[in-house]
């Protein structure tokens, strides 16, 4: 039996599983024996996540709250839920008055509203199974920046929700871990006019974010890591011309 086929009888839900941090966490949870149910608008491009016995993809736009509330129904036939990872998100860092209103609304819904709705809908099951909630916020949740006020607001808001919910549910045995990564090397920056610097000491890899999840999961039963902030050694970003997806050759 390979490491990936040892089922532990539990499932995990990961939002934003189609790439980046969410895809890496999904692959890791499969290696730990969870059946992963991933949610995103597009399918992940990963061999492991193509195996339907290990991974099920739910194609969903998390800005559509009417879709989001169907989630418990969609999970009915799945194994008992042990882990929820609220990870999906995107950023628009334009001056606030220049963000197209539809995109601003979508960012508030995907980054802030939908994780709170999903947590509410799945919390009873997570309590039953003494499970875990991981929330991927951002360094923007804990420090002020010159750009991205609304993005930072969604992340700080979700962080505050998470820290408060930690207090509410800790005695039920559910562990909620807030993770605040600094710049991570993912496609997050593809649509932005800035991104990681080329100095490898100035950004994180998805594996380094995964380390935080692994560290918390491997902790002793009595330990709850309420919050983990992860930063690279140097604070550097690089400016670049915007390359929109449809402009790519
Ligand atoms: N990269 C960084 O520097 C960084 C730093 C701190 C925090 N974060 C946070 O980490 C999380 C993951 O980001 P990442 O770096 O892995 O970026 P990414 O590679 O761009 O992945 C973002 C994920 O979110 C999903 N998503 C976005 N909009 C969605 C929507 N409307 N409905 C459903 N899913 C949606 C995407 O799926 P589809 O496009 O297929 O729908 C994708 O799976 C985000 O919340 C981000 O804010 C990132």
XYZ file of N, CA and C and ligand atoms in Angstrom:
795
model
N 0.842 -1.206 0.000
C 0.000 0.000 0.000
C 0.881 1.262 0.000
N 0.659 2.178 -0.921
C 1.488 3.392 -0.943
C 1.025 4.334 0.157
N 1.895 5.291 0.494
C 1.582 6.282 1.528
C 0.260 6.991 1.220
N 0.026 7.301 -0.088
C -1.148 8.082 -0.441
C -2.438 7.269 -0.409
N -2.369 5.950 -0.388
C -3.619 5.192 -0.440
C -4.080 4.702 0.935
N -3.351 5.086 2.011
C -3.769 4.682 3.347
C -4.860 5.611 3.833
N -6.117 5.190 3.712
C -7.205 6.074 4.119
C -7.304 6.110 5.642
N -7.505 7.303 6.209
C -7.702 7.374 7.660
C -9.190 7.488 7.998
N -10.032 7.380 6.954
C -11.480 7.366 7.165
C -12.112 8.737 7.331
N -11.319 9.790 7.191
C -11.840 11.145 7.342
C -11.706 11.917 6.023
N -12.496 12.984 5.946
C -12.343 13.868 4.788
C -11.865 15.248 5.231
N -11.358 15.992 4.254
C -10.913 17.369 4.484
C -11.443 18.222 3.345
N -11.926 19.417 3.658
C -12.389 20.353 2.627
C -11.362 21.476 2.506
N -10.910 21.720 1.275
C -9.907 22.776 1.044
C -10.446 23.730 -0.014
N -10.609 24.994 0.336
C -11.045 25.961 -0.681
C -9.807 26.504 -1.397
N -9.981 26.801 -2.689
C -8.845 27.291 -3.473
C -7.806 26.205 -3.684
N -8.294 24.996 -4.028
C -7.398 23.834 -4.166
C -6.814 23.711 -5.567
N -7.178 24.625 -6.478
C -6.777 24.425 -7.874
C -5.329 24.795 -8.140
N -4.717 25.548 -7.251
C -3.300 25.906 -7.438
C -2.715 26.428 -6.131
N -1.429 26.797 -6.206
C -0.778 27.497 -5.107
C -0.848 26.773 -3.765
N -1.090 27.558 -2.723
C -1.066 27.045 -1.351
C -2.116 25.943 -1.163
N -3.310 26.165 -1.707
C -4.419 25.214 -1.532
C -4.124 23.872 -2.175
N -3.488 23.902 -3.335
C -3.152 22.635 -4.008
C -2.116 21.858 -3.189
N -1.119 22.568 -2.692
C -0.061 21.910 -1.902
C -0.636 21.323 -0.612
N -1.524 22.065 0.040
C -2.133 21.540 1.276
C -3.001 20.318 0.938
N -3.710 20.372 -0.179
C -4.563 19.233 -0.586
C -3.716 17.983 -0.793
N -2.599 18.144 -1.504
C -1.726 16.981 -1.767
C -1.171 16.424 -0.457
N -0.813 17.316 0.452
C -0.277 16.875 1.745
C -1.343 16.093 2.529
N -2.571 16.619 2.552
C -3.620 15.950 3.336
C -3.937 14.573 2.753
N -3.863 14.460 1.427
C -4.049 13.140 0.808
C -2.946 12.196 1.277
N -1.707 12.701 1.350
C -0.592 11.837 1.807
C -0.787 11.406 3.255
N -1.612 12.143 4.001
C -1.897 11.780 5.397
C -3.144 10.906 5.511
N -3.728 10.550 4.369
C -4.844 9.606 4.378
C -6.226 10.231 4.326
N -6.296 11.553 4.210
C -7.620 12.190 4.103
C -8.135 12.092 2.682
N -9.455 11.937 2.555
C -10.055 12.142 1.238
C -10.295 13.647 1.152
N -9.739 14.286 0.131
C -9.832 15.746 0.048
C -10.927 16.151 -0.933
N -11.775 17.076 -0.478
C -12.775 17.677 -1.352
C -12.325 19.119 -1.559
N -11.915 19.404 -2.781
C -11.380 20.728 -3.089
C -12.416 21.578 -3.791
N -12.345 22.877 -3.546
C -13.308 23.807 -4.150
C -12.555 24.930 -4.851
N -12.908 25.168 -6.101
C -12.351 26.293 -6.861
C -13.119 26.373 -8.172
N -12.897 27.463 -8.919
C -13.591 27.562 -10.213
C -12.932 26.669 -11.252
N -11.614 26.460 -11.125
C -10.938 25.612 -12.110
C -10.378 24.354 -11.445
N -10.159 23.365 -12.285
C -9.660 22.054 -11.833
C -8.153 22.144 -11.553
N -7.646 21.472 -10.504
C -6.196 21.501 -10.295
C -5.451 20.733 -11.374
N -4.250 21.218 -11.670
C -3.436 20.556 -12.667
C -2.375 19.707 -11.951
N -2.826 18.676 -11.238
C -1.919 17.853 -10.439
C -2.342 16.407 -10.600
N -1.381 15.555 -10.912
C -1.686 14.140 -11.153
C -2.410 13.508 -9.966
N -1.887 13.800 -8.754
C -2.465 13.220 -7.531
C -3.937 13.618 -7.388
N -4.226 14.872 -7.733
C -5.595 15.365 -7.550
C -6.515 14.967 -8.714
N -5.995 14.143 -9.610
C -6.857 13.612 -10.675
C -7.416 12.244 -10.280
N -6.893 11.669 -9.193
C -7.354 10.353 -8.739
C -8.644 10.528 -7.925
N -9.773 10.105 -8.508
C -11.067 10.399 -7.882
C -11.294 9.617 -6.584
N -10.449 8.604 -6.317
C -10.618 7.909 -5.030
C -9.975 8.722 -3.895
N -9.072 9.629 -4.261
C -8.364 10.426 -3.248
C -8.882 11.858 -3.172
N -9.369 12.347 -4.317
C -9.706 13.770 -4.408
C -10.990 13.963 -5.220
N -11.858 14.816 -4.708
C -13.056 15.191 -5.466
C -13.038 16.705 -5.643
N -13.233 17.141 -6.865
C -13.242 18.590 -7.091
C -14.666 19.112 -7.214
N -14.978 20.136 -6.443
C -16.274 20.814 -6.595
C -15.981 22.148 -7.267
N -16.506 22.276 -8.482
C -16.306 23.510 -9.227
C -17.287 24.551 -8.703
N -16.796 25.565 -8.059
C -17.698 26.546 -7.468
C -17.035 27.907 -7.437
N -17.815 28.940 -7.729
C -17.332 30.314 -7.571
C -17.749 30.763 -6.175
N -16.778 30.973 -5.320
C -17.075 31.262 -3.913
C -17.615 32.674 -3.688
N -17.743 33.441 -4.765
C -18.416 34.739 -4.601
C -19.934 34.573 -4.744
N -20.358 33.362 -5.131
C -21.794 33.089 -5.312
C -22.327 32.431 -4.035
N -22.812 33.241 -3.114
C -23.165 32.698 -1.791
C -24.321 31.689 -1.866
N -25.180 31.823 -2.876
C -26.279 30.843 -3.022
C -25.724 29.458 -3.332
N -24.596 29.425 -4.045
C -23.910 28.163 -4.328
C -23.244 27.640 -3.054
N -22.593 28.566 -2.337
C -21.823 28.186 -1.145
C -22.718 27.471 -0.121
N -23.941 27.948 0.037
C -24.785 27.335 1.075
C -25.296 25.938 0.702
N -25.028 25.506 -0.519
C -25.377 24.127 -0.919
C -24.321 23.115 -0.467
N -23.228 23.605 0.099
C -22.086 22.741 0.401
C -22.419 21.518 1.276
N -23.133 21.679 2.408
C -23.422 20.495 3.234
C -24.132 19.402 2.435
N -25.045 19.789 1.554
C -25.764 18.845 0.699
C -24.773 18.099 -0.207
N -23.812 18.841 -0.752
C -22.841 18.243 -1.674
C -21.877 17.293 -0.958
N -21.754 17.455 0.370
C -20.781 16.641 1.115
C -21.417 15.428 1.805
N -22.747 15.279 1.632
C -23.506 14.254 2.363
C -22.911 12.854 2.323
N -22.432 12.444 1.143
C -21.949 11.066 0.981
C -20.474 10.914 1.332
N -19.820 11.985 1.751
C -18.368 11.934 2.001
C -18.073 11.426 3.414
N -16.847 10.924 3.635
C -16.474 10.469 4.984
C -16.551 11.618 5.993
N -16.544 11.259 7.278
C -16.664 12.262 8.345
C -15.626 13.374 8.163
N -16.087 14.609 8.363
C -15.223 15.770 8.099
C -14.316 16.058 9.290
N -13.016 16.112 9.030
C -12.047 16.362 10.103
C -11.339 17.711 9.935
N -11.179 18.153 8.679
C -10.376 19.366 8.458
C -11.061 20.279 7.438
N -11.114 21.567 7.792
C -11.553 22.594 6.836
C -10.403 23.567 6.661
N -10.030 23.812 5.403
C -8.989 24.812 5.134
C -9.628 25.953 4.339
N -9.782 27.099 4.989
C -10.298 28.294 4.320
C -9.115 29.032 3.710
N -8.902 28.772 2.417
C -7.682 29.281 1.771
C -7.964 30.167 0.565
N -9.067 29.936 -0.157
C -9.290 30.652 -1.429
C -9.268 32.158 -1.215
N -8.690 32.849 -2.180
C -8.692 34.305 -2.079
C -7.912 34.914 -3.225
N -8.130 36.195 -3.428
C -7.350 36.939 -4.428
C -7.263 38.387 -3.982
N -6.357 39.118 -4.615
C -6.167 40.508 -4.193
C -6.231 41.481 -5.356
N -6.826 42.626 -5.102
C -6.728 43.772 -6.012
C -6.093 44.891 -5.194
N -4.937 45.381 -5.664
C -4.170 46.360 -4.889
C -4.189 47.738 -5.554
N -5.190 47.994 -6.422
C -5.330 49.317 -7.041
C -5.729 50.317 -5.973
N -5.507 51.636 -6.273
C -6.062 52.638 -5.353
C -7.557 52.356 -5.152
N -8.043 52.549 -3.939
C -9.374 52.066 -3.601
C -10.465 52.567 -4.562
N -10.382 53.855 -4.953
C -11.445 54.389 -5.819
C -11.381 53.824 -7.232
N -10.282 53.160 -7.566
C -10.138 52.640 -8.941
C -10.518 51.165 -9.083
N -10.767 50.491 -7.982
C -11.124 49.073 -8.107
C -12.530 48.981 -8.711
N -12.681 48.219 -9.796
C -14.035 48.056 -10.351
C -14.966 47.499 -9.264
N -16.150 48.072 -9.147
C -17.037 47.749 -8.032
C -17.368 46.246 -7.976
N -17.538 45.628 -9.159
C -17.874 44.184 -9.172
C -16.713 43.365 -8.597
N -15.488 43.776 -8.939
C -14.328 43.019 -8.457
C -14.125 43.220 -6.952
N -14.417 44.447 -6.507
C -14.312 44.729 -5.071
C -15.305 43.852 -4.303
N -16.533 43.804 -4.816
C -17.563 42.995 -4.150
C -17.162 41.517 -4.143
N -16.611 41.080 -5.290
C -16.192 39.669 -5.399
C -15.084 39.353 -4.384
N -14.166 40.307 -4.221
C -13.053 40.087 -3.269
C -13.586 39.991 -1.835
N -14.536 40.841 -1.489
C -15.117 40.783 -0.137
C -15.820 39.443 0.071
N -16.530 38.985 -0.970
C -17.295 37.741 -0.843
C -16.385 36.516 -0.762
N -15.370 36.471 -1.630
C -14.494 35.281 -1.663
C -13.589 35.236 -0.432
N -12.990 36.383 -0.092
C -11.963 36.372 0.971
C -12.558 36.404 2.374
N -13.729 37.001 2.512
C -14.254 37.235 3.860
C -15.608 36.545 4.120
N -16.576 36.777 3.229
C -17.930 36.265 3.504
C -17.992 34.737 3.376
N -17.474 34.208 2.251
C -17.660 32.762 2.039
C -16.962 31.902 3.102
N -15.742 32.234 3.558
C -15.162 31.362 4.613
C -15.974 31.369 5.907
N -16.586 32.501 6.209
C -17.397 32.551 7.441
C -18.669 31.717 7.262
N -19.262 31.784 6.059
C -20.456 30.959 5.790
C -20.090 29.471 5.820
N -19.002 29.129 5.149
C -18.610 27.706 5.073
C -18.316 27.168 6.470
N -17.632 27.968 7.282
C -17.301 27.525 8.648
C -18.576 27.276 9.442
N -19.548 28.169 9.295
C -20.828 27.992 9.997
C -21.505 26.690 9.545
N -21.494 26.457 8.236
C -22.204 25.292 7.702
C -21.549 23.973 8.086
N -20.224 23.984 8.299
C -19.508 22.719 8.550
C -19.091 22.537 10.010
N -19.348 23.535 10.844
C -18.824 23.514 12.216
C -19.400 22.374 13.067
N -20.671 22.101 12.879
C -21.281 21.031 13.689
C -20.545 19.702 13.448
N -20.263 19.406 12.179
C -19.545 18.160 11.849
C -18.126 18.198 12.392
N -17.478 19.344 12.291
C -16.094 19.447 12.791
C -16.060 19.244 14.299
N -17.088 19.736 14.992
C -17.157 19.539 16.449
C -17.342 18.056 16.762
N -18.227 17.422 16.002
C -18.497 15.998 16.225
C -17.200 15.188 16.117
N -16.332 15.591 15.201
C -15.114 14.814 14.927
C -13.864 15.427 15.547
N -14.069 16.411 16.446
C -12.932 17.101 17.077
C -11.870 17.464 16.037
N -12.313 18.248 15.059
C -11.477 18.514 13.892
C -10.657 19.786 13.961
N -10.286 20.239 12.778
C -9.379 21.380 12.618
C -9.946 22.380 11.632
N -9.679 23.656 11.875
C -9.942 24.689 10.868
C -8.631 25.445 10.671
N -8.152 25.486 9.428
C -6.988 26.317 9.106
C -7.477 27.486 8.259
N -7.077 28.678 8.626
C -7.430 29.841 7.806
C -6.150 30.477 7.291
N -6.084 30.648 5.970
C -4.909 31.292 5.384
C -5.243 32.772 5.209
N -4.699 33.575 6.074
C -4.933 35.025 5.998
C -3.798 35.624 5.175
N -3.066 36.543 5.774
C -1.957 37.195 5.076
C -1.240 38.077 6.082
N -0.007 38.420 5.755
C 0.701 39.393 6.577
C -0.102 40.715 6.593
N -0.886 40.927 5.502
C -1.706 42.148 5.416
C -2.758 42.211 6.527
N -3.018 41.067 7.174
C -4.008 41.048 8.255
C -3.442 41.636 9.537
N -2.108 41.701 9.628
C -1.498 42.103 10.905
C -0.608 43.337 10.793
N -0.485 43.885 9.581
C 0.304 45.115 9.471
C -0.298 46.030 8.390
N -0.073 47.326 8.543
C -0.638 48.273 7.584
C 0.303 48.433 6.380
N -0.298 48.623 5.194
C 0.500 48.810 3.983
C -0.009 50.016 3.218
N 0.789 50.464 2.251
C 0.406 51.631 1.449
C -0.691 51.289 0.442
N -0.789 50.011 0.090
C -1.753 49.607 -0.946
C -2.597 48.429 -0.463
N -3.767 48.290 -1.075
C -4.573 47.093 -0.810
C -5.378 47.171 0.469
N -5.972 48.351 0.739
C -6.725 48.526 1.994
C -7.883 47.519 2.092
N -8.605 47.336 0.985
C -9.771 46.435 1.049
C -9.316 44.983 1.197
N -8.258 44.607 0.459
C -7.710 43.249 0.611
C -7.311 43.026 2.068
N -6.553 43.993 2.614
C -6.111 43.872 4.007
C -7.318 43.788 4.944
N -8.359 44.547 4.627
C -9.575 44.516 5.446
C -10.214 43.140 5.455
N -10.247 42.483 4.280
C -10.848 41.136 4.243
C -10.028 40.172 5.097
N -8.698 40.323 5.036
C -7.823 39.380 5.741
C -7.829 39.651 7.249
N -7.804 40.947 7.611
C -7.838 41.296 9.039
C -9.190 40.904 9.640
N -10.250 41.091 8.850
C -11.590 40.736 9.321
C -11.706 39.235 9.540
N -11.192 38.467 8.569
C -11.273 37.013 8.701
C -10.405 36.540 9.866
N -9.250 37.196 10.025
C -8.366 36.836 11.147
C -9.083 37.079 12.472
N -9.753 38.215 12.584
C -10.417 38.533 13.850
C -11.561 37.553 14.120
N -12.276 37.206 13.047
C -13.305 36.167 13.163
C -12.663 34.878 13.687
N -11.528 34.499 13.095
C -10.875 33.250 13.475
C -10.392 33.252 14.916
N -9.783 34.361 15.332
C -9.260 34.414 16.706
C -10.402 34.366 17.720
N -11.507 35.001 17.382
C -12.672 34.953 18.284
C -13.317 33.575 18.276
N -13.423 32.978 17.073
C -14.033 31.648 17.010
C -13.155 30.634 17.746
N -11.838 30.830 17.700
C -10.924 29.961 18.468
C -11.381 29.898 19.928
N -11.656 31.093 20.499
C -12.074 31.145 21.909
C -13.409 30.423 22.109
N -14.319 30.633 21.140
C -15.660 30.047 21.275
C -15.635 28.524 21.221
N -14.776 27.965 20.365
C -14.891 26.519 20.097
C -13.782 25.682 20.709
N -12.793 26.318 21.361
C -11.637 25.529 21.833
C -12.052 24.401 22.768
N -13.066 24.639 23.610
C -13.459 23.587 24.561
C -14.191 22.435 23.873
N -14.647 22.665 22.639
C -15.335 21.581 21.912
C -14.331 20.606 21.293
N -13.040 20.979 21.339
C -12.033 20.084 20.762
C -11.659 20.452 19.343
N -12.350 21.449 18.753
C -11.963 21.892 17.404
C -10.824 22.896 17.538
N -9.758 22.690 16.756
C -8.613 23.595 16.812
C -8.623 24.496 15.582
N -8.645 25.794 15.821
C -8.620 26.746 14.705
C -7.257 27.419 14.679
N -6.604 27.319 13.530
C -5.257 27.884 13.393
C -5.274 28.979 12.327
N -4.928 30.197 12.726
C -4.827 31.320 11.795
C -3.401 31.385 11.278
N -3.249 31.382 9.958
C -1.904 31.441 9.379
C -1.764 32.724 8.554
N -0.724 33.486 8.860
C -0.503 34.770 8.174
C 0.812 34.719 7.397
N 0.763 34.307 6.117
C 2.017 34.268 5.370
C 2.345 35.629 4.756
N 3.647 35.916 4.676
C 4.139 37.048 3.886
C 4.125 36.604 2.411
N 4.894 37.237 1.560
C 4.870 36.918 0.118
C 5.209 35.452 -0.154
N 4.310 34.774 -0.874
C 4.530 33.368 -1.229
C 4.627 33.266 -2.752
N 5.501 32.415 -3.210
C 5.732 32.250 -4.648
C 4.596 31.443 -5.278
N 3.532 32.142 -5.720
C 2.392 31.480 -6.371
C 1.899 32.365 -7.514
N 0.820 31.913 -8.158
C 0.239 32.695 -9.262
C -0.557 33.907 -8.777
N -0.645 34.071 -7.451
C -1.379 35.192 -6.858
C -0.986 36.527 -7.510
N 0.313 36.650 -7.878
C 0.830 37.931 -8.382
C 0.712 38.081 -9.890
N 0.223 37.025 -10.592
C 0.190 37.070 -12.055
C -0.574 38.281 -12.574
N -1.629 38.675 -11.859
C -2.482 39.766 -12.330
C -2.113 41.106 -11.708
N -1.026 41.131 -10.931
C -0.676 42.349 -10.194
C 0.557 43.035 -10.797
N 0.761 44.301 -10.449
C 1.920 45.032 -10.982
C 3.122 44.968 -10.038
N 3.076 44.036 -9.079
C 4.248 43.787 -8.239
C 4.267 42.290 -7.896
N 5.377 41.854 -7.389
C 5.490 40.439 -7.049
C 6.740 40.206 -6.238
N 7.111 38.939 -6.140
C 8.287 38.628 -5.329
C 9.544 39.196 -5.985
N 10.528 39.515 -5.169
C 11.849 39.893 -5.649
C 12.568 38.610 -6.049
N 13.636 38.732 -6.853
C 14.307 37.471 -7.234
C 15.164 36.886 -6.121
N 15.470 37.676 -5.106
C 16.273 37.163 -3.989
C 15.480 36.081 -3.236
N 15.972 34.845 -3.238
C 15.217 33.759 -2.591
C 15.001 33.958 -1.091
N 15.755 34.921 -0.508
C 15.566 35.190 0.918
C 14.412 36.146 1.184
N 13.715 36.552 0.098
C 12.697 37.580 0.294
C 11.271 37.076 0.065
N 11.107 35.784 -0.131
C 9.753 35.247 -0.281
C 9.690 33.826 0.260
N 8.465 33.346 0.449
C 8.251 31.993 0.985
C 7.842 31.056 -0.146
N 8.060 29.769 0.045
C 7.546 28.776 -0.897
C 6.242 28.212 -0.319
N 5.445 27.579 -1.181
C 4.202 26.975 -0.682
C 4.517 25.897 0.369
N 5.663 25.252 0.203
C 6.052 24.202 1.176
C 6.294 24.820 2.551
N 6.792 26.037 2.572
C 7.043 26.691 3.868
C 5.717 27.060 4.553
N 4.707 27.400 3.770
C 3.384 27.635 4.372
C 2.830 26.296 4.879
N 3.042 25.250 4.073
C 2.596 23.914 4.490
C 3.258 23.493 5.809
N 4.536 23.896 5.992
C 5.235 23.565 7.249
C 4.429 23.992 8.466
N 3.776 25.166 8.359
C 3.004 25.691 9.494
C 1.805 24.782 9.783
N 1.153 24.322 8.716
C -0.002 23.419 8.869
C 0.461 22.119 9.517
N 1.560 21.589 8.995
C 2.103 20.323 9.485
C 2.521 20.439 10.955
N 3.164 21.556 11.278
C 3.641 21.801 12.639
C 2.464 21.783 13.623
N 1.378 22.466 13.244
C 0.213 22.510 14.127
C -0.431 21.128 14.244
N -0.596 20.452 13.109
C -1.246 19.129 13.119
C -0.464 18.112 13.944
N 0.868 18.245 13.945
C 1.714 17.282 14.654
C 1.878 17.603 16.137
N 1.291 18.719 16.586
C 1.453 19.115 17.986
C 0.730 18.174 18.937
N 1.097 18.233 20.201
C 0.448 17.380 21.192
C -1.042 17.723 21.289
N -1.832 16.738 21.686
C -3.295 16.861 21.754
C -3.753 18.156 22.458
N -3.051 18.497 23.521
C -3.466 19.641 24.336
C -3.082 20.995 23.734
N -2.266 20.978 22.666
C -1.740 22.247 22.143
C -2.628 22.821 21.054
N -2.978 24.099 21.191
C -3.673 24.793 20.126
C -2.806 25.954 19.676
N -2.462 25.985 18.392
C -1.699 27.126 17.877
C -2.708 28.112 17.308
N -3.006 29.154 18.073
C -4.050 30.083 17.648
C -3.629 30.837 16.391
N -2.346 31.137 16.274
C -1.919 31.969 15.145
C -0.448 31.727 14.819
N -0.164 31.622 13.524
C 1.226 31.467 13.082
C 1.480 32.494 11.972
N 2.440 33.382 12.184
C 2.820 34.369 11.166
C 4.169 33.940 10.596
N 4.235 33.883 9.247
C 5.458 33.368 8.612
C 6.051 34.447 7.717
N 7.324 34.776 7.938
C 7.967 35.834 7.156
C 9.332 35.373 6.648
N 9.713 35.779 5.443
C 11.069 35.466 4.968
C 12.084 36.397 5.635
N 13.355 36.170 5.341
C 14.396 36.946 6.012
C 14.359 38.423 5.605
N 14.167 38.691 4.294
C 14.220 40.087 3.813
C 12.848 40.572 3.403
N 12.630 41.874 3.526
C 11.387 42.483 3.065
C 11.660 43.164 1.726
N 11.340 42.470 0.616
C 11.591 43.048 -0.708
C 10.486 42.620 -1.654
N 10.046 43.565 -2.505
C 9.133 43.169 -3.582
C 9.693 43.736 -4.879
N 9.208 43.254 -6.011
C 9.670 43.867 -7.257
C 8.463 44.344 -8.051
N 8.629 45.501 -8.688
C 7.558 46.050 -9.538
C 7.664 45.413 -10.904
N 6.524 45.259 -11.565
C 6.558 44.678 -12.910
C 5.369 45.198 -13.695
N 5.452 45.120 -15.044
C 4.278 45.519 -15.813
C 3.158 44.511 -15.581
N 1.907 44.959 -15.583
C 0.796 44.018 -15.384
C 0.705 43.093 -16.590
N 0.659 41.773 -16.314
C 0.428 40.805 -17.397
C -0.896 40.135 -17.107
N -1.931 40.532 -17.814
C -3.233 39.909 -17.586
C -3.263 38.563 -18.304
N -4.041 37.641 -17.749
C -4.119 36.279 -18.306
C -4.368 36.313 -19.820
N -5.361 37.157 -20.254
C -5.733 37.130 -21.664
C -4.695 37.807 -22.563
N -3.696 38.509 -21.941
C -2.637 39.123 -22.732
C -1.509 38.138 -23.017
N -1.538 36.995 -22.264
C -0.423 36.067 -22.385
C -0.428 35.374 -23.740
N 0.761 35.188 -24.285
C 0.821 34.516 -25.584
C 0.742 33.011 -25.363
N 0.813 34.364 -2.552
C 0.973 35.194 -1.523
O 1.947 35.976 -1.465
C 0.023 35.169 -0.377
C 0.455 35.743 0.830
C -0.411 35.752 1.916
C -1.661 35.193 1.811
N -2.073 34.641 0.619
C -3.427 34.076 0.573
O -3.287 32.692 0.362
C -4.472 32.201 -0.272
C -4.053 31.326 -1.467
O -3.380 32.153 -2.391
P -2.236 31.606 -3.379
O -1.036 32.406 -3.134
O -2.157 30.139 -3.351
O -2.840 32.151 -4.750
P -3.301 31.408 -6.104
O -2.220 30.496 -6.546
O -3.749 32.512 -6.991
O -4.552 30.518 -5.626
C -5.755 31.106 -5.252
C -6.811 30.031 -5.092
O -8.058 30.682 -4.720
C -9.065 30.247 -5.624
N -10.080 31.272 -5.882
C -9.894 32.573 -6.195
N -11.070 33.148 -6.468
C -12.030 32.185 -6.310
C -13.427 32.147 -6.473
N -14.137 33.229 -6.877
N -14.088 31.001 -6.231
C -13.399 29.886 -5.860
N -12.078 29.856 -5.697
C -11.391 30.989 -5.931
C -8.308 29.945 -6.919
O -9.070 29.034 -7.714
P -9.742 29.366 -9.137
O -9.034 30.541 -9.727
O -9.574 28.088 -9.897
O -11.172 29.642 -8.806
C -7.046 29.295 -6.393
O -7.263 27.922 -6.162
C -5.298 33.434 -0.665
O -6.329 33.624 0.259
C -4.298 34.572 -0.559
O -4.925 35.798 -0.242
C -1.253 34.595 -0.459
